[in-house]
């Protein structure tokens, strides 16, 4: 959505400045760094900035790394005209292919009447390699965390290593009181295995690191897809909801045949950990300090369990 013609120019400029200041907070988070998800021993996540080295190369890299993120939305949609052709010179609406390229590369705009995609990052979920027979001395000590606000409570052990390409990906952007998620997809051969839920947990971690209380997600207007998001805690967002959240026309990336859904970011769960040791094997694992109420995570956070027998922790 773009800015309206009737909106005063000063108001547009002020709003753009407000949004840009909020979106610049994404620079606080490190990119291309692995973060462990507590309670998810088979995966980890990374934030990626595909704006570098340039927009063209970044878009190519993103399409190579997470092709299903593009395929999920582009299948059956008209492609943009080829550069240099007559059709490319004619006025037209942007295609979903262009929306995706602009989003993953955080394409900014200086014109107030143009779409602004600045501030976006791509978050990916990767399979974790955990050797069952490590070489002697390979995992004698844990790997230090480089950023305290993201990842599991303690240092990864063993070190986070990738076992293939990303299995799930989404685009995220911090804004004024919410984290925007316009594109989200899981590899077609990896669906219904909990990877989408794990990536939502990673996105919630990012939101908590930025002190953002809410996720705003753009969902395909399909009953099955919307049911999936409801199972993950999202609810339909009305125009009244958007107004109460302070969202104005032009703040969000919005496509045809989609609906907005939202979810309050739950409080971080408390975790206990222990280290499994067997010969040369070392592995830190996490278990929740209390039960999780999927319908109300904040209730689970306040829950006080009955005293139990002493448990060995690292």
PDB file of C-alpha atoms in Angstrom:
ATOM      1  CA  UNK A   1       0.000   0.000   0.000  1.00  0.00           C
ATOM      2  CA  UNK A   2       1.268   3.467  -0.798  1.00  0.00           C
ATOM      3  CA  UNK A   3       0.695   6.877   0.730  1.00  0.00           C
ATOM      4  CA  UNK A   4      -2.587   8.609  -0.063  1.00  0.00           C
ATOM      5  CA  UNK A   5      -2.693  11.726  -2.230  1.00  0.00           C
ATOM      6  CA  UNK A   6      -4.854  13.635   0.267  1.00  0.00           C
ATOM      7  CA  UNK A   7      -2.470  13.160   3.177  1.00  0.00           C
ATOM      8  CA  UNK A   8      -0.457  16.355   3.879  1.00  0.00           C
ATOM      9  CA  UNK A   9       3.153  16.211   2.718  1.00  0.00           C
ATOM     10  CA  UNK A  10       4.533  17.129   6.158  1.00  0.00           C
ATOM     11  CA  UNK A  11       2.500  14.360   7.732  1.00  0.00           C
ATOM     12  CA  UNK A  12       3.855  11.824   5.237  1.00  0.00           C
ATOM     13  CA  UNK A  13       7.425  12.923   5.884  1.00  0.00           C
ATOM     14  CA  UNK A  14       6.954  12.762   9.647  1.00  0.00           C
ATOM     15  CA  UNK A  15       5.457   9.284   9.438  1.00  0.00           C
ATOM     16  CA  UNK A  16       8.235   8.053   7.168  1.00  0.00           C
ATOM     17  CA  UNK A  17      10.811   9.398   9.644  1.00  0.00           C
ATOM     18  CA  UNK A  18       9.055   7.650  12.534  1.00  0.00           C
ATOM     19  CA  UNK A  19       8.971   4.347  10.687  1.00  0.00           C
ATOM     20  CA  UNK A  20      12.588   4.640   9.569  1.00  0.00           C
ATOM     21  CA  UNK A  21      13.771   5.271  13.120  1.00  0.00           C
ATOM     22  CA  UNK A  22      11.936   2.160  14.298  1.00  0.00           C
ATOM     23  CA  UNK A  23      13.165   0.039  11.383  1.00  0.00           C
ATOM     24  CA  UNK A  24      16.760   1.070  11.973  1.00  0.00           C
ATOM     25  CA  UNK A  25      16.609  -0.920  15.200  1.00  0.00           C
ATOM     26  CA  UNK A  26      17.087  -4.034  13.087  1.00  0.00           C
ATOM     27  CA  UNK A  27      20.728  -2.975  12.854  1.00  0.00           C
ATOM     28  CA  UNK A  28      21.065  -3.877  16.538  1.00  0.00           C
ATOM     29  CA  UNK A  29      20.731  -7.561  15.660  1.00  0.00           C
ATOM     30  CA  UNK A  30      23.659  -9.502  14.165  1.00  0.00           C
ATOM     31  CA  UNK A  31      23.166 -11.183  10.800  1.00  0.00           C
ATOM     32  CA  UNK A  32      24.633 -14.472   9.574  1.00  0.00           C
ATOM     33  CA  UNK A  33      25.156 -15.651  13.136  1.00  0.00           C
ATOM     34  CA  UNK A  34      23.750 -18.946  14.432  1.00  0.00           C
ATOM     35  CA  UNK A  35      21.369 -18.914  17.409  1.00  0.00           C
ATOM     36  CA  UNK A  36      20.229 -21.955  19.339  1.00  0.00           C
ATOM     37  CA  UNK A  37      16.531 -22.487  20.141  1.00  0.00           C
ATOM     38  CA  UNK A  38      16.029 -23.894  23.628  1.00  0.00           C
ATOM     39  CA  UNK A  39      13.965 -27.081  23.482  1.00  0.00           C
ATOM     40  CA  UNK A  40      14.657 -27.489  19.742  1.00  0.00           C
ATOM     41  CA  UNK A  41      17.840 -29.616  19.597  1.00  0.00           C
ATOM     42  CA  UNK A  42      17.652 -30.426  15.867  1.00  0.00           C
ATOM     43  CA  UNK A  43      17.512 -26.864  14.460  1.00  0.00           C
ATOM     44  CA  UNK A  44      18.906 -23.361  14.904  1.00  0.00           C
ATOM     45  CA  UNK A  45      18.172 -20.022  13.270  1.00  0.00           C
ATOM     46  CA  UNK A  46      19.921 -17.100  11.589  1.00  0.00           C
ATOM     47  CA  UNK A  47      19.001 -13.577  10.554  1.00  0.00           C
ATOM     48  CA  UNK A  48      20.206 -12.724   7.064  1.00  0.00           C
ATOM     49  CA  UNK A  49      20.615  -9.405   5.275  1.00  0.00           C
ATOM     50  CA  UNK A  50      20.387  -9.940   1.521  1.00  0.00           C
ATOM     51  CA  UNK A  51      20.856  -6.242   0.751  1.00  0.00           C
ATOM     52  CA  UNK A  52      24.603  -6.912   0.421  1.00  0.00           C
ATOM     53  CA  UNK A  53      26.749  -6.829  -1.635  1.00  0.00           C
ATOM     54  CA  UNK A  54      23.990  -5.274  -3.773  1.00  0.00           C
ATOM     55  CA  UNK A  55      20.282  -5.694  -4.431  1.00  0.00           C
ATOM     56  CA  UNK A  56      20.655  -7.793  -7.590  1.00  0.00           C
ATOM     57  CA  UNK A  57      23.170 -10.230  -6.136  1.00  0.00           C
ATOM     58  CA  UNK A  58      21.267 -10.311  -2.855  1.00  0.00           C
ATOM     59  CA  UNK A  59      18.024 -11.309  -4.568  1.00  0.00           C
ATOM     60  CA  UNK A  60      19.851 -14.066  -6.471  1.00  0.00           C
ATOM     61  CA  UNK A  61      21.408 -15.351  -3.240  1.00  0.00           C
ATOM     62  CA  UNK A  62      18.040 -15.391  -1.480  1.00  0.00           C
ATOM     63  CA  UNK A  63      16.402 -17.272  -4.357  1.00  0.00           C
ATOM     64  CA  UNK A  64      19.216 -19.836  -4.150  1.00  0.00           C
ATOM     65  CA  UNK A  65      19.095 -20.215  -0.366  1.00  0.00           C
ATOM     66  CA  UNK A  66      15.310 -20.309   0.144  1.00  0.00           C
ATOM     67  CA  UNK A  67      13.651 -20.923  -3.262  1.00  0.00           C
ATOM     68  CA  UNK A  68      10.448 -22.194  -1.634  1.00  0.00           C
ATOM     69  CA  UNK A  69       9.858 -18.769  -0.049  1.00  0.00           C
ATOM     70  CA  UNK A  70       9.475 -17.396  -3.575  1.00  0.00           C
ATOM     71  CA  UNK A  71       7.790 -20.433  -5.125  1.00  0.00           C
ATOM     72  CA  UNK A  72       5.051 -20.484  -2.482  1.00  0.00           C
ATOM     73  CA  UNK A  73       3.831 -17.040  -3.546  1.00  0.00           C
ATOM     74  CA  UNK A  74       4.872 -16.796  -7.201  1.00  0.00           C
ATOM     75  CA  UNK A  75       3.341 -20.026  -8.526  1.00  0.00           C
ATOM     76  CA  UNK A  76       0.552 -19.178 -10.949  1.00  0.00           C
ATOM     77  CA  UNK A  77       1.247 -15.427 -10.825  1.00  0.00           C
ATOM     78  CA  UNK A  78       2.215 -13.273 -13.807  1.00  0.00           C
ATOM     79  CA  UNK A  79       5.915 -12.499 -14.031  1.00  0.00           C
ATOM     80  CA  UNK A  80       7.185  -8.944 -14.526  1.00  0.00           C
ATOM     81  CA  UNK A  81       8.064  -7.996 -18.116  1.00  0.00           C
ATOM     82  CA  UNK A  82      11.661  -8.562 -19.150  1.00  0.00           C
ATOM     83  CA  UNK A  83      13.907  -5.492 -18.808  1.00  0.00           C
ATOM     84  CA  UNK A  84      14.394  -3.617 -22.076  1.00  0.00           C
ATOM     85  CA  UNK A  85      11.137  -4.763 -23.642  1.00  0.00           C
ATOM     86  CA  UNK A  86       8.298  -2.447 -24.644  1.00  0.00           C
ATOM     87  CA  UNK A  87       6.020  -3.767 -21.896  1.00  0.00           C
ATOM     88  CA  UNK A  88       8.639  -2.935 -19.288  1.00  0.00           C
ATOM     89  CA  UNK A  89       8.286   0.759 -20.172  1.00  0.00           C
ATOM     90  CA  UNK A  90       4.507   0.840 -19.719  1.00  0.00           C
ATOM     91  CA  UNK A  91       2.814   1.834 -16.440  1.00  0.00           C
ATOM     92  CA  UNK A  92       1.756  -1.244 -14.490  1.00  0.00           C
ATOM     93  CA  UNK A  93       1.211  -2.629 -11.013  1.00  0.00           C
ATOM     94  CA  UNK A  94       4.119  -4.348  -9.302  1.00  0.00           C
ATOM     95  CA  UNK A  95       4.119  -8.160  -9.368  1.00  0.00           C
ATOM     96  CA  UNK A  96       4.546 -10.521  -6.439  1.00  0.00           C
ATOM     97  CA  UNK A  97       7.982 -11.444  -7.851  1.00  0.00           C
ATOM     98  CA  UNK A  98       9.077  -7.826  -7.431  1.00  0.00           C
ATOM     99  CA  UNK A  99       7.509  -7.558  -3.978  1.00  0.00           C
ATOM    100  CA  UNK A 100       9.538 -10.547  -2.834  1.00  0.00           C
ATOM    101  CA  UNK A 101      12.817  -9.286  -4.328  1.00  0.00           C
ATOM    102  CA  UNK A 102      12.286  -5.835  -2.803  1.00  0.00           C
ATOM    103  CA  UNK A 103      11.405  -7.333   0.584  1.00  0.00           C
ATOM    104  CA  UNK A 104      14.350  -9.726   0.950  1.00  0.00           C
ATOM    105  CA  UNK A 105      16.785  -7.017  -0.191  1.00  0.00           C
ATOM    106  CA  UNK A 106      15.153  -4.289   1.947  1.00  0.00           C
ATOM    107  CA  UNK A 107      14.661  -1.968  -1.025  1.00  0.00           C
ATOM    108  CA  UNK A 108      14.203   1.539   0.336  1.00  0.00           C
ATOM    109  CA  UNK A 109      12.460   4.495  -1.259  1.00  0.00           C
ATOM    110  CA  UNK A 110      13.048   8.250  -0.992  1.00  0.00           C
ATOM    111  CA  UNK A 111       9.777   9.142  -2.715  1.00  0.00           C
ATOM    112  CA  UNK A 112       6.883   9.396  -0.277  1.00  0.00           C
ATOM    113  CA  UNK A 113       4.385   7.992  -2.774  1.00  0.00           C
ATOM    114  CA  UNK A 114       6.421   4.815  -3.409  1.00  0.00           C
ATOM    115  CA  UNK A 115       6.487   1.559  -1.489  1.00  0.00           C
ATOM    116  CA  UNK A 116       9.238   1.369   1.107  1.00  0.00           C
ATOM    117  CA  UNK A 117      10.740  -2.043   1.938  1.00  0.00           C
ATOM    118  CA  UNK A 118      13.673  -0.805   4.044  1.00  0.00           C
ATOM    119  CA  UNK A 119      14.455  -2.540   7.320  1.00  0.00           C
ATOM    120  CA  UNK A 120      13.537  -6.088   6.301  1.00  0.00           C
ATOM    121  CA  UNK A 121      15.591  -9.092   7.322  1.00  0.00           C
ATOM    122  CA  UNK A 122      15.165 -12.729   6.356  1.00  0.00           C
ATOM    123  CA  UNK A 123      15.084 -15.226   9.207  1.00  0.00           C
ATOM    124  CA  UNK A 124      15.836 -18.862   8.369  1.00  0.00           C
ATOM    125  CA  UNK A 125      15.595 -22.137  10.256  1.00  0.00           C
ATOM    126  CA  UNK A 126      18.456 -24.554   9.589  1.00  0.00           C
ATOM    127  CA  UNK A 127      18.916 -28.252  10.400  1.00  0.00           C
ATOM    128  CA  UNK A 128      21.579 -28.785  13.045  1.00  0.00           C
ATOM    129  CA  UNK A 129      24.388 -31.280  12.610  1.00  0.00           C
ATOM    130  CA  UNK A 130      25.056 -33.199  15.803  1.00  0.00           C
ATOM    131  CA  UNK A 131      27.757 -35.872  15.332  1.00  0.00           C
ATOM    132  CA  UNK A 132      27.041 -39.115  17.183  1.00  0.00           C
ATOM    133  CA  UNK A 133      30.715 -40.141  17.145  1.00  0.00           C
ATOM    134  CA  UNK A 134      32.787 -36.941  17.488  1.00  0.00           C
ATOM    135  CA  UNK A 135      36.543 -36.979  17.176  1.00  0.00           C
ATOM    136  CA  UNK A 136      38.371 -37.032  20.543  1.00  0.00           C
ATOM    137  CA  UNK A 137      38.697 -33.538  21.989  1.00  0.00           C
ATOM    138  CA  UNK A 138      36.377 -31.944  19.415  1.00  0.00           C
ATOM    139  CA  UNK A 139      33.707 -30.941  21.949  1.00  0.00           C
ATOM    140  CA  UNK A 140      35.567 -30.621  25.237  1.00  0.00           C
ATOM    141  CA  UNK A 141      34.110 -27.160  25.900  1.00  0.00           C
ATOM    142  CA  UNK A 142      31.083 -25.156  24.875  1.00  0.00           C
ATOM    143  CA  UNK A 143      31.011 -22.405  22.261  1.00  0.00           C
ATOM    144  CA  UNK A 144      30.585 -18.870  23.669  1.00  0.00           C
ATOM    145  CA  UNK A 145      27.508 -16.841  22.750  1.00  0.00           C
ATOM    146  CA  UNK A 146      28.315 -13.627  20.889  1.00  0.00           C
ATOM    147  CA  UNK A 147      24.950 -11.918  21.437  1.00  0.00           C
ATOM    148  CA  UNK A 148      23.118 -12.296  24.737  1.00  0.00           C
ATOM    149  CA  UNK A 149      19.638 -11.159  23.640  1.00  0.00           C
ATOM    150  CA  UNK A 150      19.089 -14.025  21.193  1.00  0.00           C
ATOM    151  CA  UNK A 151      19.452 -17.768  21.483  1.00  0.00           C
ATOM    152  CA  UNK A 152      19.194 -20.286  24.294  1.00  0.00           C
ATOM    153  CA  UNK A 153      20.158 -19.184  27.832  1.00  0.00           C
ATOM    154  CA  UNK A 154      23.606 -20.808  27.808  1.00  0.00           C
ATOM    155  CA  UNK A 155      26.418 -21.392  25.356  1.00  0.00           C
ATOM    156  CA  UNK A 156      25.733 -23.953  22.585  1.00  0.00           C
ATOM    157  CA  UNK A 157      27.316 -27.330  23.208  1.00  0.00           C
ATOM    158  CA  UNK A 158      28.324 -28.747  20.782  1.00  0.00           C
ATOM    159  CA  UNK A 159      28.970 -25.821  18.489  1.00  0.00           C
ATOM    160  CA  UNK A 160      26.124 -24.944  16.099  1.00  0.00           C
ATOM    161  CA  UNK A 161      26.845 -26.493  12.704  1.00  0.00           C
ATOM    162  CA  UNK A 162      24.547 -26.649   9.688  1.00  0.00           C
ATOM    163  CA  UNK A 163      23.354 -29.939   8.205  1.00  0.00           C
ATOM    164  CA  UNK A 164      21.899 -28.669   4.926  1.00  0.00           C
ATOM    165  CA  UNK A 165      19.952 -25.718   3.565  1.00  0.00           C
ATOM    166  CA  UNK A 166      17.242 -23.775   5.437  1.00  0.00           C
ATOM    167  CA  UNK A 167      13.994 -25.702   5.915  1.00  0.00           C
ATOM    168  CA  UNK A 168      11.823 -22.706   6.773  1.00  0.00           C
ATOM    169  CA  UNK A 169      12.108 -18.963   6.138  1.00  0.00           C
ATOM    170  CA  UNK A 170      10.282 -15.678   6.698  1.00  0.00           C
ATOM    171  CA  UNK A 171      10.809 -11.963   6.199  1.00  0.00           C
ATOM    172  CA  UNK A 172      10.544  -9.730   9.272  1.00  0.00           C
ATOM    173  CA  UNK A 173      10.691  -6.003   9.947  1.00  0.00           C
ATOM    174  CA  UNK A 174      10.524  -4.151  13.246  1.00  0.00           C
ATOM    175  CA  UNK A 175       8.186  -1.184  13.343  1.00  0.00           C
ATOM    176  CA  UNK A 176       6.292   0.992  15.817  1.00  0.00           C
ATOM    177  CA  UNK A 177       5.189  -1.500  18.458  1.00  0.00           C
ATOM    178  CA  UNK A 178       5.080  -4.614  16.294  1.00  0.00           C
ATOM    179  CA  UNK A 179       7.152  -6.971  14.178  1.00  0.00           C
ATOM    180  CA  UNK A 180       5.875  -7.290  10.614  1.00  0.00           C
ATOM    181  CA  UNK A 181       5.926 -10.735   8.917  1.00  0.00           C
ATOM    182  CA  UNK A 182       4.656 -10.450   5.310  1.00  0.00           C
ATOM    183  CA  UNK A 183       6.167 -13.662   3.878  1.00  0.00           C
ATOM    184  CA  UNK A 184       6.533 -17.056   5.578  1.00  0.00           C
ATOM    185  CA  UNK A 185       7.098 -20.476   3.997  1.00  0.00           C
ATOM    186  CA  UNK A 186       8.335 -23.981   4.784  1.00  0.00           C
ATOM    187  CA  UNK A 187      10.094 -26.219   2.274  1.00  0.00           C
ATOM    188  CA  UNK A 188       7.459 -28.330   0.532  1.00  0.00           C
ATOM    189  CA  UNK A 189       9.097 -31.611   1.677  1.00  0.00           C
ATOM    190  CA  UNK A 190       9.477 -30.468   5.302  1.00  0.00           C
ATOM    191  CA  UNK A 191       5.935 -29.441   6.187  1.00  0.00           C
ATOM    192  CA  UNK A 192       3.895 -30.785   9.126  1.00  0.00           C
ATOM    193  CA  UNK A 193       7.049 -31.506  11.138  1.00  0.00           C
ATOM    194  CA  UNK A 194       6.979 -28.548  13.530  1.00  0.00           C
ATOM    195  CA  UNK A 195       9.461 -26.386  11.639  1.00  0.00           C
ATOM    196  CA  UNK A 196       6.959 -23.569  11.165  1.00  0.00           C
ATOM    197  CA  UNK A 197       6.215 -23.488  14.887  1.00  0.00           C
ATOM    198  CA  UNK A 198       9.951 -23.473  15.641  1.00  0.00           C
ATOM    199  CA  UNK A 199      10.497 -20.499  13.318  1.00  0.00           C
ATOM    200  CA  UNK A 200       7.615 -18.630  14.974  1.00  0.00           C
ATOM    201  CA  UNK A 201       9.389 -19.200  18.299  1.00  0.00           C
ATOM    202  CA  UNK A 202      12.554 -17.738  16.785  1.00  0.00           C
ATOM    203  CA  UNK A 203      10.617 -14.717  15.482  1.00  0.00           C
ATOM    204  CA  UNK A 204       9.124 -14.219  18.960  1.00  0.00           C
ATOM    205  CA  UNK A 205      12.661 -14.283  20.352  1.00  0.00           C
ATOM    206  CA  UNK A 206      13.645 -11.529  17.931  1.00  0.00           C
ATOM    207  CA  UNK A 207      10.594  -9.506  18.966  1.00  0.00           C
ATOM    208  CA  UNK A 208      11.471  -9.824  22.664  1.00  0.00           C
ATOM    209  CA  UNK A 209      15.068  -8.789  21.942  1.00  0.00           C
ATOM    210  CA  UNK A 210      13.699  -5.588  20.380  1.00  0.00           C
ATOM    211  CA  UNK A 211      11.041  -5.082  23.111  1.00  0.00           C
ATOM    212  CA  UNK A 212       8.239  -5.457  20.566  1.00  0.00           C
ATOM    213  CA  UNK A 213       4.983  -6.813  22.057  1.00  0.00           C
ATOM    214  CA  UNK A 214       3.162  -7.971  18.929  1.00  0.00           C
ATOM    215  CA  UNK A 215       3.539  -9.853  15.624  1.00  0.00           C
ATOM    216  CA  UNK A 216       1.584  -8.721  12.557  1.00  0.00           C
ATOM    217  CA  UNK A 217       1.435 -11.426   9.908  1.00  0.00           C
ATOM    218  CA  UNK A 218       0.142 -11.261   6.329  1.00  0.00           C
ATOM    219  CA  UNK A 219      -1.692 -14.527   5.588  1.00  0.00           C
ATOM    220  CA  UNK A 220      -3.129 -15.903   2.373  1.00  0.00           C
ATOM    221  CA  UNK A 221      -6.913 -15.576   2.516  1.00  0.00           C
ATOM    222  CA  UNK A 222      -7.386 -19.345   2.535  1.00  0.00           C
ATOM    223  CA  UNK A 223      -9.348 -21.233   5.244  1.00  0.00           C
ATOM    224  CA  UNK A 224      -6.732 -23.974   5.632  1.00  0.00           C
ATOM    225  CA  UNK A 225      -3.843 -21.502   5.882  1.00  0.00           C
ATOM    226  CA  UNK A 226      -5.709 -19.289   8.360  1.00  0.00           C
ATOM    227  CA  UNK A 227      -6.541 -22.342  10.494  1.00  0.00           C
ATOM    228  CA  UNK A 228      -2.840 -23.192  10.629  1.00  0.00           C
ATOM    229  CA  UNK A 229      -2.017 -19.706  11.861  1.00  0.00           C
ATOM    230  CA  UNK A 230      -4.782 -19.887  14.472  1.00  0.00           C
ATOM    231  CA  UNK A 231      -3.218 -23.092  15.783  1.00  0.00           C
ATOM    232  CA  UNK A 232      -0.005 -21.097  16.229  1.00  0.00           C
ATOM    233  CA  UNK A 233      -1.776 -18.446  18.292  1.00  0.00           C
ATOM    234  CA  UNK A 234      -2.682 -15.856  15.643  1.00  0.00           C
ATOM    235  CA  UNK A 235      -6.102 -14.227  15.361  1.00  0.00           C
ATOM    236  CA  UNK A 236      -7.781 -12.238  12.589  1.00  0.00           C
ATOM    237  CA  UNK A 237      -6.904  -8.531  12.588  1.00  0.00           C
ATOM    238  CA  UNK A 238      -9.736  -6.085  11.955  1.00  0.00           C
ATOM    239  CA  UNK A 239      -9.396  -2.486  10.807  1.00  0.00           C
ATOM    240  CA  UNK A 240     -10.282  -1.459  14.353  1.00  0.00           C
ATOM    241  CA  UNK A 241      -7.399  -3.608  15.632  1.00  0.00           C
ATOM    242  CA  UNK A 242      -4.957  -1.928  13.248  1.00  0.00           C
ATOM    243  CA  UNK A 243      -6.103   1.503  14.394  1.00  0.00           C
ATOM    244  CA  UNK A 244      -5.690   0.503  18.043  1.00  0.00           C
ATOM    245  CA  UNK A 245      -2.162  -0.754  17.233  1.00  0.00           C
ATOM    246  CA  UNK A 246      -1.339   2.629  15.679  1.00  0.00           C
ATOM    247  CA  UNK A 247      -0.917   1.197  12.166  1.00  0.00           C
ATOM    248  CA  UNK A 248      -1.571   3.727   9.421  1.00  0.00           C
ATOM    249  CA  UNK A 249      -2.239   3.355   5.706  1.00  0.00           C
ATOM    250  CA  UNK A 250       1.034   2.534   3.964  1.00  0.00           C
ATOM    251  CA  UNK A 251       2.850   1.210   7.059  1.00  0.00           C
ATOM    252  CA  UNK A 252       2.576  -2.472   6.099  1.00  0.00           C
ATOM    253  CA  UNK A 253       3.498  -4.510   3.052  1.00  0.00           C
ATOM    254  CA  UNK A 254       0.139  -5.824   1.866  1.00  0.00           C
ATOM    255  CA  UNK A 255      -0.781  -7.990  -1.131  1.00  0.00           C
ATOM    256  CA  UNK A 256      -4.045  -8.837  -2.868  1.00  0.00           C
ATOM    257  CA  UNK A 257      -6.012 -11.860  -1.571  1.00  0.00           C
ATOM    258  CA  UNK A 258      -4.406 -11.673   1.857  1.00  0.00           C
ATOM    259  CA  UNK A 259      -5.586 -10.868   5.377  1.00  0.00           C
ATOM    260  CA  UNK A 260      -3.769  -9.514   8.409  1.00  0.00           C
ATOM    261  CA  UNK A 261      -3.444 -11.657  11.537  1.00  0.00           C
ATOM    262  CA  UNK A 262      -1.741 -10.829  14.808  1.00  0.00           C
ATOM    263  CA  UNK A 263      -0.379 -12.431  17.943  1.00  0.00           C
ATOM    264  CA  UNK A 264       0.843 -11.007  21.224  1.00  0.00           C
ATOM    265  CA  UNK A 265       4.439 -12.017  21.880  1.00  0.00           C
ATOM    266  CA  UNK A 266       4.485 -14.375  24.893  1.00  0.00           C
ATOM    267  CA  UNK A 267       6.895 -13.981  27.763  1.00  0.00           C
ATOM    268  CA  UNK A 268      10.073 -15.988  27.480  1.00  0.00           C
ATOM    269  CA  UNK A 269       9.843 -19.462  28.974  1.00  0.00           C
ATOM    270  CA  UNK A 270      12.149 -20.507  31.786  1.00  0.00           C
ATOM    271  CA  UNK A 271      14.477 -23.364  30.949  1.00  0.00           C
ATOM    272  CA  UNK A 272      16.655 -25.778  32.874  1.00  0.00           C
ATOM    273  CA  UNK A 273      19.598 -27.428  31.160  1.00  0.00           C
ATOM    274  CA  UNK A 274      21.880 -30.369  31.615  1.00  0.00           C
ATOM    275  CA  UNK A 275      24.901 -31.685  29.754  1.00  0.00           C
ATOM    276  CA  UNK A 276      24.966 -35.282  28.557  1.00  0.00           C
ATOM    277  CA  UNK A 277      28.472 -36.747  28.643  1.00  0.00           C
ATOM    278  CA  UNK A 278      29.524 -40.085  27.202  1.00  0.00           C
ATOM    279  CA  UNK A 279      33.153 -40.691  26.263  1.00  0.00           C
ATOM    280  CA  UNK A 280      33.934 -37.921  23.730  1.00  0.00           C
ATOM    281  CA  UNK A 281      30.306 -36.867  23.316  1.00  0.00           C
ATOM    282  CA  UNK A 282      29.117 -33.624  24.939  1.00  0.00           C
ATOM    283  CA  UNK A 283      25.613 -32.298  24.426  1.00  0.00           C
ATOM    284  CA  UNK A 284      23.669 -29.615  26.298  1.00  0.00           C
ATOM    285  CA  UNK A 285      19.912 -30.131  26.294  1.00  0.00           C
ATOM    286  CA  UNK A 286      17.078 -28.004  27.679  1.00  0.00           C
ATOM    287  CA  UNK A 287      13.827 -28.866  29.395  1.00  0.00           C
ATOM    288  CA  UNK A 288      11.114 -26.434  30.534  1.00  0.00           C
ATOM    289  CA  UNK A 289      11.063 -25.271  34.139  1.00  0.00           C
ATOM    290  CA  UNK A 290       7.260 -25.522  34.114  1.00  0.00           C
ATOM    291  CA  UNK A 291       4.470 -26.806  31.856  1.00  0.00           C
ATOM    292  CA  UNK A 292       3.554 -24.706  28.843  1.00  0.00           C
ATOM    293  CA  UNK A 293      -0.044 -23.633  28.337  1.00  0.00           C
ATOM    294  CA  UNK A 294      -0.186 -23.216  24.550  1.00  0.00           C
ATOM    295  CA  UNK A 295      -3.280 -21.037  24.775  1.00  0.00           C
ATOM    296  CA  UNK A 296      -1.752 -18.602  27.273  1.00  0.00           C
ATOM    297  CA  UNK A 297       2.034 -18.648  27.531  1.00  0.00           C
ATOM    298  CA  UNK A 298       2.037 -15.841  30.106  1.00  0.00           C
ATOM    299  CA  UNK A 299       0.024 -18.069  32.466  1.00  0.00           C
ATOM    300  CA  UNK A 300       2.592 -20.812  32.054  1.00  0.00           C
ATOM    301  CA  UNK A 301       5.316 -18.299  32.839  1.00  0.00           C
ATOM    302  CA  UNK A 302       3.739 -17.461  36.214  1.00  0.00           C
ATOM    303  CA  UNK A 303       2.984 -21.082  37.072  1.00  0.00           C
ATOM    304  CA  UNK A 304       4.823 -22.293  40.194  1.00  0.00           C
ATOM    305  CA  UNK A 305       5.397 -26.083  40.141  1.00  0.00           C
ATOM    306  CA  UNK A 306       5.280 -28.240  43.242  1.00  0.00           C
ATOM    307  CA  UNK A 307       8.665 -29.020  44.846  1.00  0.00           C
ATOM    308  CA  UNK A 308      10.321 -32.060  43.269  1.00  0.00           C
ATOM    309  CA  UNK A 309      13.356 -34.156  43.974  1.00  0.00           C
ATOM    310  CA  UNK A 310      16.718 -32.553  43.327  1.00  0.00           C
ATOM    311  CA  UNK A 311      17.799 -32.644  39.703  1.00  0.00           C
ATOM    312  CA  UNK A 312      21.352 -32.430  38.444  1.00  0.00           C
ATOM    313  CA  UNK A 313      21.892 -29.368  36.253  1.00  0.00           C
ATOM    314  CA  UNK A 314      24.937 -27.935  34.554  1.00  0.00           C
TER     315      UNK A 314
END
